[in-house]
XYZ file of C-alpha atoms in Angstrom:
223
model
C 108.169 57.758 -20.886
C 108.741 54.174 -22.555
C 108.991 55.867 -25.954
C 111.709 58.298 -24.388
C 113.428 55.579 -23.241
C 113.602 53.798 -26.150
C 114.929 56.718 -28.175
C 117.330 57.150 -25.519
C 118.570 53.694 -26.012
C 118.350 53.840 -30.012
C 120.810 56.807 -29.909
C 123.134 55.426 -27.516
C 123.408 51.959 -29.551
C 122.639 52.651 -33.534
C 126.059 52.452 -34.862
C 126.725 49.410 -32.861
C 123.490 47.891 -33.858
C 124.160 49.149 -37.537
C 127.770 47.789 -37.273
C 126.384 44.033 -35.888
C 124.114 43.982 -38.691
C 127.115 44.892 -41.054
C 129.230 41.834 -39.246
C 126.121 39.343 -39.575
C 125.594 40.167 -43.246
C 129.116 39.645 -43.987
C 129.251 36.522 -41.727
C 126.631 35.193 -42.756
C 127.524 35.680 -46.681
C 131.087 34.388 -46.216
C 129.213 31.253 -44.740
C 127.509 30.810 -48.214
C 129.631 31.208 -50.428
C 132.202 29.016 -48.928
C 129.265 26.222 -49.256
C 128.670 27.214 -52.492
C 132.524 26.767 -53.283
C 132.428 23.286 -52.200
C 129.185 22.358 -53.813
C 130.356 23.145 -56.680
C 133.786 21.505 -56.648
C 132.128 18.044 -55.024
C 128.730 18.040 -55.452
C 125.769 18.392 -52.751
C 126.181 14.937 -51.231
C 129.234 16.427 -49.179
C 126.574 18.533 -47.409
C 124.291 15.789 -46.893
C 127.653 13.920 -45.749
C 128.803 16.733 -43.824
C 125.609 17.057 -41.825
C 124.653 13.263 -40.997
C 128.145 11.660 -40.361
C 130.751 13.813 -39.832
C 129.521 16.297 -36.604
C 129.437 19.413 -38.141
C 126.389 21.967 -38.663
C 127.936 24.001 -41.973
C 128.152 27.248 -40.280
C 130.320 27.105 -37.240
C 132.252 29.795 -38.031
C 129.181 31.795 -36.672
C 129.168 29.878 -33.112
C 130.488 32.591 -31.420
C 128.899 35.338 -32.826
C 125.724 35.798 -30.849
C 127.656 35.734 -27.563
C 130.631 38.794 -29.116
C 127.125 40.395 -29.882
C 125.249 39.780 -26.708
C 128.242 41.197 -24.639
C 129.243 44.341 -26.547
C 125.663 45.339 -26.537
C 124.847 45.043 -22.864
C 127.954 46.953 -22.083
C 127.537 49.981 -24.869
C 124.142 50.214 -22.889
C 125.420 49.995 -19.369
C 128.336 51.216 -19.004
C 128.210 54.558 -19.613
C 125.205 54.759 -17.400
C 126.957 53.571 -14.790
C 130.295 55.142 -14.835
C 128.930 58.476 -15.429
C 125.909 57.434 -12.530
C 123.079 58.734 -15.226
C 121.688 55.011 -14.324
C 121.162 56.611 -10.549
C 119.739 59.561 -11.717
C 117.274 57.442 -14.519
C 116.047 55.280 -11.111
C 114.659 58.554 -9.044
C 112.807 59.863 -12.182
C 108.724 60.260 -11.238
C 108.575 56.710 -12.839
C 108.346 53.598 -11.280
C 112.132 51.998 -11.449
C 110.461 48.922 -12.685
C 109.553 50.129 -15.547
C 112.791 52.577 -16.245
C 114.755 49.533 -15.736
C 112.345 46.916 -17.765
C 112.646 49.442 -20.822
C 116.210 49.769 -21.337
C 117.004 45.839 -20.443
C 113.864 44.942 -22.877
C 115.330 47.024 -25.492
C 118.486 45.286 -25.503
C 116.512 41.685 -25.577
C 114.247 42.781 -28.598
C 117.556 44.083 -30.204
C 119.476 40.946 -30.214
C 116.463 39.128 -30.816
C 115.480 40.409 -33.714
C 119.127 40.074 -35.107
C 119.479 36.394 -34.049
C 115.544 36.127 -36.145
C 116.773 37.735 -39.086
C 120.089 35.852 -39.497
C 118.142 32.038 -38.553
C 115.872 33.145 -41.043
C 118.532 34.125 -43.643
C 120.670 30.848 -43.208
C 117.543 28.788 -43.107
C 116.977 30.242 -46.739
C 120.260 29.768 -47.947
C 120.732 26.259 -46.873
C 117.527 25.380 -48.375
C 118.941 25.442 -51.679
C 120.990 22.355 -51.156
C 118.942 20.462 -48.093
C 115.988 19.780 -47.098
C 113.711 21.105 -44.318
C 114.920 17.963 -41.906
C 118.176 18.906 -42.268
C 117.771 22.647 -42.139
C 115.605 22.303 -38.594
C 118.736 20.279 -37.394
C 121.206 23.371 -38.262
C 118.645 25.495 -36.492
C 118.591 23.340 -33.079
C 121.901 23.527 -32.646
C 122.396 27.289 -33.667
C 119.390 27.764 -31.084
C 122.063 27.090 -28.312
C 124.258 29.798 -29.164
C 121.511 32.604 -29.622
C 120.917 31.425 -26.151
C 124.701 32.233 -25.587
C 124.171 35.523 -26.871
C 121.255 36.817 -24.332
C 122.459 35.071 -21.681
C 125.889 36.787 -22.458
C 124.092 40.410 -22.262
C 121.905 39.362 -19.189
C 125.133 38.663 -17.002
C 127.102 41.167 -18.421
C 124.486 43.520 -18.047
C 124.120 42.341 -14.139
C 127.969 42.837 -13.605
C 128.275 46.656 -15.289
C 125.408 47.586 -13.053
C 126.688 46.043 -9.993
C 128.307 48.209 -7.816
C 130.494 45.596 -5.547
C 133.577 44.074 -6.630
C 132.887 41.264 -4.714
C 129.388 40.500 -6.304
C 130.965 41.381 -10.005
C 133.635 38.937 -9.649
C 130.731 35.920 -8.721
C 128.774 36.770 -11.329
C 131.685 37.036 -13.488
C 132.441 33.561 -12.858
C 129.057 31.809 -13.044
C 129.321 33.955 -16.588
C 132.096 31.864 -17.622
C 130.873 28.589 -16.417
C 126.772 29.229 -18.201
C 128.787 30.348 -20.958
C 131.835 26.749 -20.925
C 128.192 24.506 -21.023
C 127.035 25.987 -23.614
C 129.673 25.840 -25.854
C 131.140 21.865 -24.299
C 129.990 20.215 -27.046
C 130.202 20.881 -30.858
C 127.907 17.580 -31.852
C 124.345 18.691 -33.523
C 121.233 18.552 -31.383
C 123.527 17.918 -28.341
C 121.497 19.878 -26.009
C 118.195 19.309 -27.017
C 117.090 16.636 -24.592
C 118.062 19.509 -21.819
C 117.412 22.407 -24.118
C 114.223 23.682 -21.949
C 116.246 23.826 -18.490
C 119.319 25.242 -20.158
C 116.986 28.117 -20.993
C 115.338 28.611 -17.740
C 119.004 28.595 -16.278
C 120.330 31.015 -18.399
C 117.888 32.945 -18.259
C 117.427 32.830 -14.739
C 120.520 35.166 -14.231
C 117.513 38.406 -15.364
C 117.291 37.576 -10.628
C 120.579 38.949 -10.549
C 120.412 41.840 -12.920
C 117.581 43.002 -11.260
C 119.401 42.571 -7.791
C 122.552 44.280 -8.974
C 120.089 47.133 -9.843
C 118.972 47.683 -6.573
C 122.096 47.726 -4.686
C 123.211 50.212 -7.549
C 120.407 52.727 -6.610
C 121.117 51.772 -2.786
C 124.360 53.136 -3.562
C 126.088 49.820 -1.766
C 130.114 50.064 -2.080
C 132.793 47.307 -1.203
């Protein structure tokens, strides 16, 4: 059943997935060779400069990236489930909901987080080439906030295409836009890592709600 489900969800998302991977690449790419372009015309120290003095991580051109990602995904995966009620039908399968529901939403977590890996791993590389690994893990703290963005982007937006009241979408809607105006306040590196931890365990918190929106779905609950 779990490996059903995951093919399910493979052919339902693979061009998007395929097409986020294309974006990254080319994101990410752009992002080097404009630093390569300015190394070249003034010299590494404006990195060094850059990164210890004047605010700025390199790559912020990527800041809103995960969360684009996060929300395009969880809505090629739930909305057509819901609009066409195949979600309904998928929840009184001889299968414990639990687990119906657990595959598809873990699916769309291992998705984005192996993207998010990938591309940390491929900027981590690149930068290396100029900075050092002080430098590079202070890039990577502050990038950590908006891959945080991203799944708690497709969490809530997950949560409101399964919900079935208006009422209940539009409050989850807005607590969306407030998790998602903290995380992106501040533009300073390492500004959230003193509260990094509960940040997480916030965001992440809203998996309560997607799992309460999916029961009122199956309940069949209408405004």
């Amino acid at each position: 059943m779990n490996k059903m489900i995951i093919y399910k969800e493979w052919l339902k998302t693979r061009a998007l997935i395929f097409g986020m991977i294309a974006v990254t690449v080319l994101a990410t790419a752009f992002c080097y060779l404009n630093l390569q372009k300015n190394v070249q015309f003034r010299g590494e120290g404006l990195l060094w400069e850059l990164l210890t003095s004047k605010d700025t991580v390199l790559v912020e051109m990527l800041r809103y990236l995960p969360a684009i990602f996060g929300g395009v995904l969880a809505l090629c995966q739930f909305l057509p489930e819901t609009r066409s009620r195949r979600l309904k039908l998928t929840l009184h399968l001889p299968c414990p909901q639990g687990r119906m529901i657990c595959g598809i939403y873990l699916y769309g977590l291992c998705v984005l987080g192996c993207l998010f890996a990938l591309q940390a791993l491929a900027m981590a590389a690149l930068l290396s080439k100029w900075i050092v690994g002080e430098l590079i893990a202070r890039v990577m703290l502050t990038v950590l906030v908006w891959y945080l963005a991203g799944f708690g982007t497709y969490i809530w937006v997950g949560a409101i295409c399964i919900e079935p009241t208006w009422k209940m979408r539009v409050v989850m809607g807005v607590v969306l836009a407030g998790v998602l105006y903290l995380l992106f306040l501040s533009a300073v590196p390492e500004a959230y890592n003193s509260f990094l931890p509960s940040l997480a365990v916030y965001v992440l918190g809203g998996q309560v709600m997607f799992f309460s929106s999916t029961a009122r779905f199956k309940e069949g609950l209408q405004d």
